[in-house]
Tab-separated table of C-alpha atoms in Angstrom:
chain	number	residue	atom	x	y	z
A	4	MET	CA	0.000	0.000	0.000
A	5	SER	CA	1.499	3.331	-1.039
A	6	VAL	CA	0.817	6.697	0.497
A	7	GLN	CA	0.608	9.914	-1.452
A	8	ALA	CA	1.766	13.095	0.301
A	9	ILE	CA	0.116	16.198	-1.110
A	10	PRO	CA	1.624	19.497	0.149
A	11	VAL	CA	-0.933	22.304	0.346
A	12	ARG	CA	0.269	25.820	-0.324
A	13	THR	CA	-1.350	28.567	1.704
A	14	LYS	CA	-1.102	32.270	2.234
A	15	LEU	CA	1.292	33.413	4.934
A	16	ILE	CA	-0.299	32.388	8.230
A	17	THR	CA	-0.069	35.053	10.923
A	18	PRO	CA	-1.242	35.424	14.538
A	19	GLU	CA	-4.329	37.205	13.158
A	20	ASP	CA	-5.449	34.019	11.382
A	21	ASP	CA	-7.814	31.340	12.620
A	22	LEU	CA	-6.065	28.102	11.700
A	23	LEU	CA	-9.345	26.251	11.077
A	24	GLU	CA	-10.477	28.960	8.657
A	25	VAL	CA	-7.205	28.722	6.734
A	26	ILE	CA	-7.651	24.943	6.520
A	27	ALA	CA	-11.234	25.454	5.346
A	28	ILE	CA	-10.070	27.683	2.494
A	29	SER	CA	-6.873	25.987	1.380
A	30	ALA	CA	-6.940	22.313	2.359
A	31	ALA	CA	-10.582	21.334	2.883
A	32	PRO	CA	-11.537	21.459	-0.833
A	33	GLN	CA	-8.921	18.773	-1.525
A	34	LEU	CA	-9.715	16.544	1.453
A	35	ARG	CA	-11.318	13.134	0.944
A	36	LYS	CA	-12.616	10.609	3.446
A	37	LYS	CA	-9.820	8.566	5.072
A	38	ASP	CA	-7.236	11.277	4.355
A	39	ILE	CA	-4.940	12.449	7.131
A	40	LEU	CA	-4.311	16.173	7.408
A	41	VAL	CA	-0.859	16.895	8.784
A	42	VAL	CA	-0.138	20.394	10.051
A	43	ALA	CA	3.319	21.848	10.689
A	44	GLU	CA	3.800	22.718	14.360
A	45	THR	CA	5.299	26.137	13.588
A	46	VAL	CA	2.156	27.426	11.875
A	47	VAL	CA	0.006	26.206	14.746
A	48	ALA	CA	2.271	28.143	17.105
A	49	ILE	CA	2.260	31.238	14.893
A	50	SER	CA	-1.539	31.201	14.593
A	51	GLN	CA	-1.637	31.001	18.408
A	52	GLY	CA	0.607	34.076	18.612
A	53	ARG	CA	3.449	32.234	20.320
A	54	LEU	CA	6.081	34.638	19.025
A	55	ILE	CA	8.468	36.765	21.039
A	56	ARG	CA	10.974	39.305	19.813
A	57	PRO	CA	14.420	38.697	21.354
A	58	GLU	CA	14.578	42.396	22.277
A	59	LYS	CA	11.699	41.789	24.681
A	60	ILE	CA	13.496	39.026	26.551
A	61	LYS	CA	16.011	39.719	29.282
A	62	PRO	CA	18.054	36.569	29.786
A	63	GLY	CA	18.732	35.783	33.416
A	64	MET	CA	21.908	34.418	34.923
A	65	TRP	CA	20.873	30.777	34.399
A	66	ALA	CA	19.917	31.310	30.760
A	67	LEU	CA	23.198	33.081	30.070
A	68	LEU	CA	25.155	30.320	31.730
A	69	ILE	CA	23.351	27.181	30.528
A	70	SER	CA	23.133	28.396	26.914
A	71	GLN	CA	26.944	28.421	26.779
A	72	PHE	CA	26.995	24.646	27.230
A	73	ILE	CA	24.537	23.894	24.436
A	74	HIS	CA	25.853	23.176	20.944
A	75	GLN	CA	25.725	26.232	18.706
A	76	ASP	CA	23.482	24.521	16.163
A	77	GLY	CA	20.688	24.190	18.720
A	78	SER	CA	18.137	26.957	19.261
A	79	LEU	CA	18.810	26.870	22.997
A	80	SER	CA	22.395	28.002	22.517
A	81	SER	CA	20.804	31.438	22.349
A	82	PRO	CA	20.190	32.790	25.861
A	83	PHE	CA	17.090	34.561	24.532
A	84	ALA	CA	15.467	31.365	23.258
A	85	LEU	CA	16.499	29.534	26.418
A	86	GLN	CA	15.015	32.243	28.636
A	87	ALA	CA	11.766	32.037	26.631
A	88	VAL	CA	11.675	28.298	27.344
A	89	MET	CA	12.495	28.857	31.033
A	90	ASP	CA	9.635	31.334	31.281
A	91	GLU	CA	7.306	28.608	29.986
A	92	GLU	CA	8.673	25.528	31.703
A	93	GLY	CA	10.075	27.106	34.849
A	94	THR	CA	13.642	27.922	35.827
A	95	PRO	CA	13.959	25.102	38.444
A	96	ARG	CA	12.993	22.487	35.837
A	97	THR	CA	15.513	23.804	33.306
A	98	VAL	CA	18.315	24.035	35.869
A	99	THR	CA	17.553	20.531	37.173
A	100	ALA	CA	17.490	19.178	33.604
A	101	PHE	CA	20.836	20.828	32.954
A	102	VAL	CA	22.453	19.368	36.073
A	103	ILE	CA	21.111	15.840	35.487
A	104	SER	CA	21.923	15.882	31.772
A	105	THR	CA	25.464	17.064	32.514
A	106	LEU	CA	25.959	14.196	34.955
A	107	SER	CA	24.416	11.620	32.615
A	108	ARG	CA	26.580	12.862	29.766
A	109	VAL	CA	29.782	12.722	31.796
A	110	LEU	CA	29.081	9.543	33.752
A	111	LEU	CA	26.891	7.541	31.349
A	112	ARG	CA	27.978	9.173	28.069
A	113	ARG	CA	24.316	9.609	27.190
A	114	LYS	CA	23.221	12.518	25.013
A	115	GLY	CA	19.858	14.293	24.728
A	116	ASP	CA	18.741	14.111	28.361
A	117	PHE	CA	18.493	17.882	28.611
A	118	TYR	CA	15.841	18.007	25.891
A	119	ARG	CA	14.011	15.046	27.428
A	120	LEU	CA	13.903	16.604	30.908
A	121	ALA	CA	13.586	20.334	30.261
A	122	GLY	CA	10.022	20.129	28.956
A	123	LYS	CA	8.348	20.025	25.550
A	124	GLN	CA	9.155	23.636	24.751
A	125	ALA	CA	12.892	22.965	24.929
A	126	ALA	CA	12.704	20.736	21.878
A	127	LEU	CA	10.145	22.808	19.992
A	128	VAL	CA	11.399	26.372	20.278
A	129	ASP	CA	12.802	27.985	17.124
A	130	ASP	CA	15.342	30.738	17.554
A	131	ILE	CA	15.464	33.746	15.225
A	132	THR	CA	16.404	32.779	11.657
A	133	GLY	CA	14.498	29.521	12.197
A	134	THR	CA	11.228	30.498	10.528
A	135	VAL	CA	10.130	32.092	7.261
A	136	PRO	CA	10.082	35.904	7.010
A	137	PRO	CA	8.708	37.970	8.653
A	138	PHE	CA	8.851	35.543	11.594
A	139	ASP	CA	12.619	35.129	11.198
A	140	LYS	CA	12.910	38.072	13.589
A	141	TYR	CA	11.062	36.193	16.326
A	142	ILE	CA	11.638	33.356	18.704
A	143	VAL	CA	8.790	30.934	17.980
A	144	LEU	CA	7.699	28.695	20.839
A	145	GLY	CA	5.974	25.349	20.410
A	146	PRO	CA	2.186	25.300	20.047
A	147	ARG	CA	-0.138	25.271	23.030
A	148	ASP	CA	-2.614	22.368	23.478
A	149	PRO	CA	-1.816	20.527	20.215
A	150	GLU	CA	-4.245	17.729	21.208
A	151	LYS	CA	-7.127	20.203	21.213
A	152	VAL	CA	-6.089	21.500	17.810
A	153	VAL	CA	-6.119	18.053	16.149
A	154	SER	CA	-9.457	17.245	17.788
A	155	ALA	CA	-10.925	20.488	16.461
A	156	ILE	CA	-9.673	19.660	12.949
A	157	LYS	CA	-11.229	16.194	13.092
A	158	ASP	CA	-14.530	17.524	14.431
A	159	ARG	CA	-14.836	20.165	11.734
A	160	PHE	CA	-13.443	18.423	8.652
A	161	GLY	CA	-14.091	14.762	9.457
A	162	VAL	CA	-10.553	13.557	8.756
A	163	GLU	CA	-7.765	12.308	10.980
A	164	ALA	CA	-5.241	14.988	11.860
A	165	ALA	CA	-1.748	15.320	13.249
A	166	ILE	CA	0.670	18.070	14.172
A	167	ILE	CA	4.269	17.354	13.320
A	168	ASP	CA	7.640	18.964	13.835
A	169	ALA	CA	9.525	17.906	10.722
A	170	ASN	CA	12.767	19.053	9.193
A	171	ASP	CA	15.119	18.207	6.356
A	172	LEU	CA	17.401	16.285	8.709
A	173	GLY	CA	14.903	13.416	8.851
A	174	ARG	CA	14.182	13.898	12.552
A	175	SER	CA	10.437	14.293	12.929
A	176	GLN	CA	8.358	14.443	16.067
A	177	ILE	CA	4.598	14.002	16.307
A	178	LEU	CA	3.197	16.479	18.801
A	179	ALA	CA	-0.383	15.271	18.657
A	180	ALA	CA	-2.485	12.980	16.516
A	181	THR	CA	-6.071	11.787	16.481
A	182	LYS	CA	-6.669	8.139	17.310
A	183	GLY	CA	-6.934	6.925	13.714
A	184	VAL	CA	-3.477	8.143	12.687
A	185	ASN	CA	-0.863	5.478	12.032
A	186	LYS	CA	2.113	7.190	13.697
A	187	LYS	CA	4.753	4.845	12.263
A	188	LEU	CA	3.486	5.514	8.755
A	189	LEU	CA	3.428	9.252	9.413
A	190	LEU	CA	7.025	9.296	10.617
A	191	ARG	CA	8.106	7.204	7.637
A	192	VAL	CA	6.485	9.587	5.154
A	193	PHE	CA	7.907	12.653	6.918
A	194	LYS	CA	11.435	11.325	6.937
A	195	LYS	CA	11.746	13.037	3.537
A	196	ASN	CA	9.816	16.080	4.804
A	197	PRO	CA	7.338	16.508	1.927
A	198	ALA	CA	6.357	19.945	3.248
A	199	GLY	CA	9.890	21.320	2.871
A	200	ASN	CA	11.875	23.207	5.456
A	201	ALA	CA	12.539	26.514	3.710
A	202	ASP	CA	10.064	29.036	2.365
A	203	GLU	CA	7.835	26.616	0.461
A	204	GLN	CA	4.827	27.897	2.445
A	205	THR	CA	3.187	24.473	2.454
A	206	PRO	CA	2.257	24.049	6.112
A	207	PHE	CA	-0.365	21.376	5.432
A	208	VAL	CA	0.224	17.974	3.914
A	209	ILE	CA	-2.606	15.629	2.979
A	210	LEU	CA	-1.708	11.956	3.289
A	211	ARG	CA	-3.775	9.739	1.039
A	212	LYS	CA	-3.598	5.959	0.864
A	213	ASN	CA	-3.697	4.564	-2.675
B	4	MET	CA	31.569	24.906	60.802
B	5	GLY	CA	33.964	22.791	58.777
B	6	PHE	CA	31.080	21.585	56.608
B	7	MET	CA	30.003	25.187	55.924
B	8	VAL	CA	33.547	26.152	54.918
B	9	ALA	CA	33.709	23.154	52.578
B	10	VAL	CA	30.361	24.072	50.966
B	11	ILE	CA	31.406	27.708	50.511
B	12	ALA	CA	34.772	26.635	49.089
B	13	CYS	CA	33.092	24.245	46.625
B	14	ALA	CA	30.562	26.897	45.557
B	15	GLY	CA	33.324	29.458	45.130
B	16	THR	CA	35.477	27.102	43.066
B	17	LEU	CA	32.525	26.127	40.877
B	18	SER	CA	31.528	29.780	40.364
B	19	ALA	CA	35.087	30.725	39.467
B	20	ALA	CA	35.339	27.802	37.029
B	21	LEU	CA	32.037	28.705	35.360
B	22	THR	CA	33.014	32.371	35.132
B	23	PHE	CA	36.344	31.425	33.586
B	24	TYR	CA	34.579	29.117	31.114
B	25	TYR	CA	32.051	31.847	30.244
B	26	LEU	CA	34.792	34.393	29.579
B	27	HIS	CA	36.988	31.876	27.764
B	28	LEU	CA	34.212	31.061	25.280
B	29	GLY	CA	34.297	34.623	23.999
B	30	ASP	CA	31.735	36.209	21.728
B	31	ASN	CA	31.031	36.711	18.067
B	32	ASN	CA	32.797	39.488	16.209
B	33	ILE	CA	30.479	40.204	13.321
B	34	LEU	CA	31.552	43.148	11.244
B	35	LEU	CA	30.338	44.772	8.091
B	36	GLU	CA	33.731	45.605	6.632
B	37	THR	CA	33.135	48.896	4.885
B	38	THR	CA	36.890	49.475	4.661
B	39	ALA	CA	37.089	46.429	2.370
B	40	THR	CA	34.331	47.655	0.055
B	41	TYR	CA	34.924	46.876	-3.617
B	42	ASP	CA	33.341	46.906	-7.055
B	43	LEU	CA	31.712	50.277	-6.602
B	44	VAL	CA	29.622	51.183	-9.623
B	45	VAL	CA	27.953	54.556	-10.124
B	46	GLN	CA	25.572	54.980	-13.042
B	47	TYR	CA	23.795	58.150	-14.104
B	48	ASP	CA	20.392	58.390	-15.705
B	49	LEU	CA	20.585	62.014	-16.786
B	50	PRO	CA	17.118	62.374	-18.368
B	51	GLY	CA	15.494	60.556	-15.463
B	52	ARG	CA	17.605	62.520	-12.941
B	53	GLU	CA	18.632	59.367	-11.139
B	54	ILE	CA	21.928	58.038	-9.829
B	55	HIS	CA	22.266	54.302	-9.195
B	56	CYS	CA	25.148	53.126	-7.007
B	57	ARG	CA	26.076	49.689	-5.859
B	58	CYS	CA	29.077	48.146	-4.165
B	59	LEU	CA	30.071	44.922	-2.464
B	60	ILE	CA	30.828	44.779	1.263
B	61	PRO	CA	32.073	41.685	3.137
B	62	LEU	CA	30.141	40.701	6.234
B	63	SER	CA	32.378	38.561	8.411
B	64	ASN	CA	32.553	36.875	11.789
B	65	LYS	CA	36.073	36.683	13.185
B	66	GLY	CA	34.944	35.973	16.719
B	67	LYS	CA	34.951	32.789	18.770
B	68	GLN	CA	31.185	32.299	18.667
B	69	GLN	CA	28.534	32.323	16.005
B	70	GLY	CA	26.086	35.185	15.842
B	71	MET	CA	23.038	36.304	13.924
B	72	VAL	CA	22.487	39.484	11.961
B	73	ASN	CA	18.845	40.084	12.694
B	74	ASN	CA	18.087	43.561	11.383
B	75	VAL	CA	19.817	45.948	9.010
B	76	PHE	CA	18.862	49.544	8.283
B	77	CYS	CA	20.575	51.979	5.940
B	78	GLN	CA	20.456	55.722	6.367
B	79	PRO	CA	21.930	58.242	3.930
B	80	VAL	CA	23.604	61.279	5.436
B	81	TYR	CA	24.355	64.536	3.717
B	82	CYS	CA	24.189	68.018	5.112
B	83	GLY	CA	22.876	70.704	2.813
B	84	LYS	CA	19.713	72.232	1.456
B	85	VAL	CA	19.833	70.075	-1.666
B	86	MET	CA	18.989	67.069	0.509
B	87	LYS	CA	15.382	68.258	0.521
B	88	LYS	CA	15.306	67.805	-3.238
B	89	LEU	CA	16.533	64.228	-3.127
B	90	GLU	CA	14.825	60.930	-2.589
B	91	ILE	CA	17.370	58.320	-1.532
B	92	ILE	CA	16.528	54.641	-1.319
B	93	SER	CA	19.245	52.402	0.044
B	94	HIS	CA	19.321	48.804	1.141
B	95	LEU	CA	21.690	45.969	1.750
B	96	HIS	CA	21.231	42.357	0.681
B	97	LEU	CA	23.283	39.199	0.315
B	98	THR	CA	24.644	38.730	-3.180
B	99	ARG	CA	23.560	35.084	-3.111
B	100	GLU	CA	19.925	36.189	-2.836
B	101	PRO	CA	17.987	38.571	-5.058
B	102	SER	CA	17.343	41.973	-3.563
B	103	ARG	CA	13.825	42.405	-2.183
B	104	GLU	CA	12.026	45.501	-3.385
B	105	ASN	CA	11.107	46.488	0.139
B	106	GLY	CA	14.696	46.031	1.299
B	107	TYR	CA	13.764	43.361	3.852
B	108	TRP	CA	16.789	41.800	5.496
B	109	GLU	CA	16.299	38.111	6.236
B	110	SER	CA	17.934	37.089	9.520
B	111	LEU	CA	21.215	35.344	8.961
B	112	ILE	CA	23.513	33.089	10.988
B	113	LEU	CA	27.233	33.691	10.727
B	114	LYS	CA	29.356	30.901	12.096
B	115	THR	CA	32.877	31.438	13.333
B	116	ASN	CA	35.313	32.467	10.571
B	117	ASP	CA	32.464	32.587	8.108
B	118	TYR	CA	31.656	35.423	5.801
B	119	PHE	CA	29.219	36.520	3.153
B	120	ILE	CA	29.321	39.194	0.503
B	121	THR	CA	26.611	41.814	0.726
B	122	GLU	CA	25.625	44.336	-1.878
B	123	LEU	CA	24.594	47.862	-1.037
B	124	GLU	CA	22.239	49.406	-3.554
B	125	VAL	CA	21.509	53.115	-3.515
B	126	VAL	CA	19.120	54.940	-5.788
B	127	ILE	CA	19.113	58.749	-5.699
B	128	ARG	CA	16.201	60.546	-7.352
B	129	SER	CA	16.866	64.228	-7.762
B	130	GLN	CA	14.685	67.215	-8.533
B	131	VAL	CA	17.734	69.102	-9.819
B	132	PRO	CA	19.806	68.110	-12.912
B	133	ILE	CA	22.464	65.502	-12.174
B	134	PRO	CA	25.520	67.671	-13.108
B	135	SER	CA	24.347	70.385	-10.676
B	136	LEU	CA	23.676	67.778	-8.040
B	137	LEU	CA	27.154	66.257	-8.406
B	138	GLN	CA	28.710	69.664	-7.911
B	139	GLU	CA	26.852	70.125	-4.684
B	140	VAL	CA	26.950	66.506	-3.502
B	141	PRO	CA	30.171	64.894	-4.689
B	142	ARG	CA	29.985	62.341	-1.901
B	143	LEU	CA	27.239	60.757	0.131
B	144	THR	CA	27.661	58.920	3.408
B	145	ILE	CA	25.568	55.859	4.094
B	146	LEU	CA	25.182	54.765	7.690
B	147	ILE	CA	24.386	51.089	8.069
B	148	TYR	CA	22.969	50.036	11.413
B	149	TYR	CA	22.966	46.299	11.976
B	150	GLN	CA	21.704	44.302	14.918
B	151	VAL	CA	23.781	41.353	16.028
B	152	VAL	CA	22.259	38.719	18.298
B	153	GLY	CA	24.696	36.389	19.975
B	154	ARG	CA	25.264	34.270	23.023
B	155	LYS	CA	26.340	37.283	25.037
B	156	GLY	CA	23.417	39.502	24.115
B	157	ILE	CA	22.091	41.912	21.496
B	158	GLN	CA	24.259	44.659	20.062
B	159	TRP	CA	23.566	47.406	17.575
B	160	ARG	CA	26.585	48.170	15.427
B	161	LEU	CA	27.218	50.968	13.006
B	162	ALA	CA	29.133	50.902	9.744
B	163	GLU	CA	29.850	54.095	7.865
B	164	LEU	CA	30.396	54.083	4.126
B	165	PRO	CA	31.469	57.165	2.172
B	166	LEU	CA	30.044	56.863	-1.327
B	167	PRO	CA	31.831	58.979	-3.952
B	168	LEU	CA	29.179	59.806	-6.518
B	169	LYS	CA	31.620	61.172	-9.080
B	170	ARG	CA	33.926	58.212	-9.279
B	171	LYS	CA	32.870	55.348	-11.500
B	172	ILE	CA	35.047	52.529	-10.258
B	173	HIS	CA	36.577	52.016	-6.860
B	174	PRO	CA	39.885	50.076	-6.667
B	175	ARG	CA	39.164	46.451	-5.939
B	176	THR	CA	40.633	44.950	-2.786
B	177	GLU	CA	41.593	41.330	-2.778
B	178	LEU	CA	39.601	38.824	-0.788
B	179	LYS	CA	41.085	35.531	0.236
B	180	LYS	CA	37.810	33.654	0.101
B	181	VAL	CA	34.545	34.511	-1.556
B	182	LYS	CA	31.363	33.078	-0.226
B	183	GLY	CA	27.754	33.713	-1.116
B	184	GLY	CA	28.647	35.309	-4.420
């Protein structure tokens, strides 16, 4: 059984937009029964207004310090992005995650514990430059209540839905999915990131079984 | 008492080590190198009373950390009454990307020892004939404000570029490596 991935191009989604209305205009006309509608996590977050300008963040001592230990390729190497995460997840949680992950890295040689322990936002936040213009000037946090969003999509459009954090590196993460979504299949399809990771402006992908 | 001294000593040693590490890491050193500007071209549209200038400016990071150039704004500076009769549009963009009409600067990461070539484009629309304008304004200064976001904070930096409007070609300076061109 093959699966067709159909990227759906939309207008630029902003915090002024209602995500369900954008889906109704751009994706709904193409949807068929048994399709799965996959939504990029960044546009869910943007439509929820989860954007912060770095100028509005004052990194604290912990953010300044911990960010120095995070690899430069990660969004959290920026003290501004890290402070935004700490404001969401709490400073004690971030500091504890840092201490434990440092110990586990040194003693057990295990990587990735910081992102596992510091809360969902730690893995989802995008630093500036991480999103399409004009949101490249903002730190974009992960979406709020992704489970509610997928439920709302299913209720309104009658198809299964998922929110995914995908990139061109082949590392995808499903944030939320309705019960009928085959998560293994979804991750397999998104290994090649059919939505693209640059300025394709295709935040929705319809998965259709042939 | 002994336990307290040990705790304070440990905390002090750890703080000193972290401070040393923090300082040792250093910061980015992102610079728009206006002194290394090259390939200056000045073109006149005499009937249209326009002057078009463009030149290439390296944007480099010679620091120990990567940084991001988040915002760039250009401002022309010239003192004199003739300024009221001029409309000057100036913007900077990477040569690897086409210039946007609105001059939008897309945020950019510069890793350590990395550099890109930027192009400054200036269009001067004059209400007075170009020869008269050149007599009064032989040189224009463009101030380029750029915002650098790095691990140690946000900084606004200023680059100043004198733009000779009479000269057609500026001597080219050699670059060891060209990226983004």
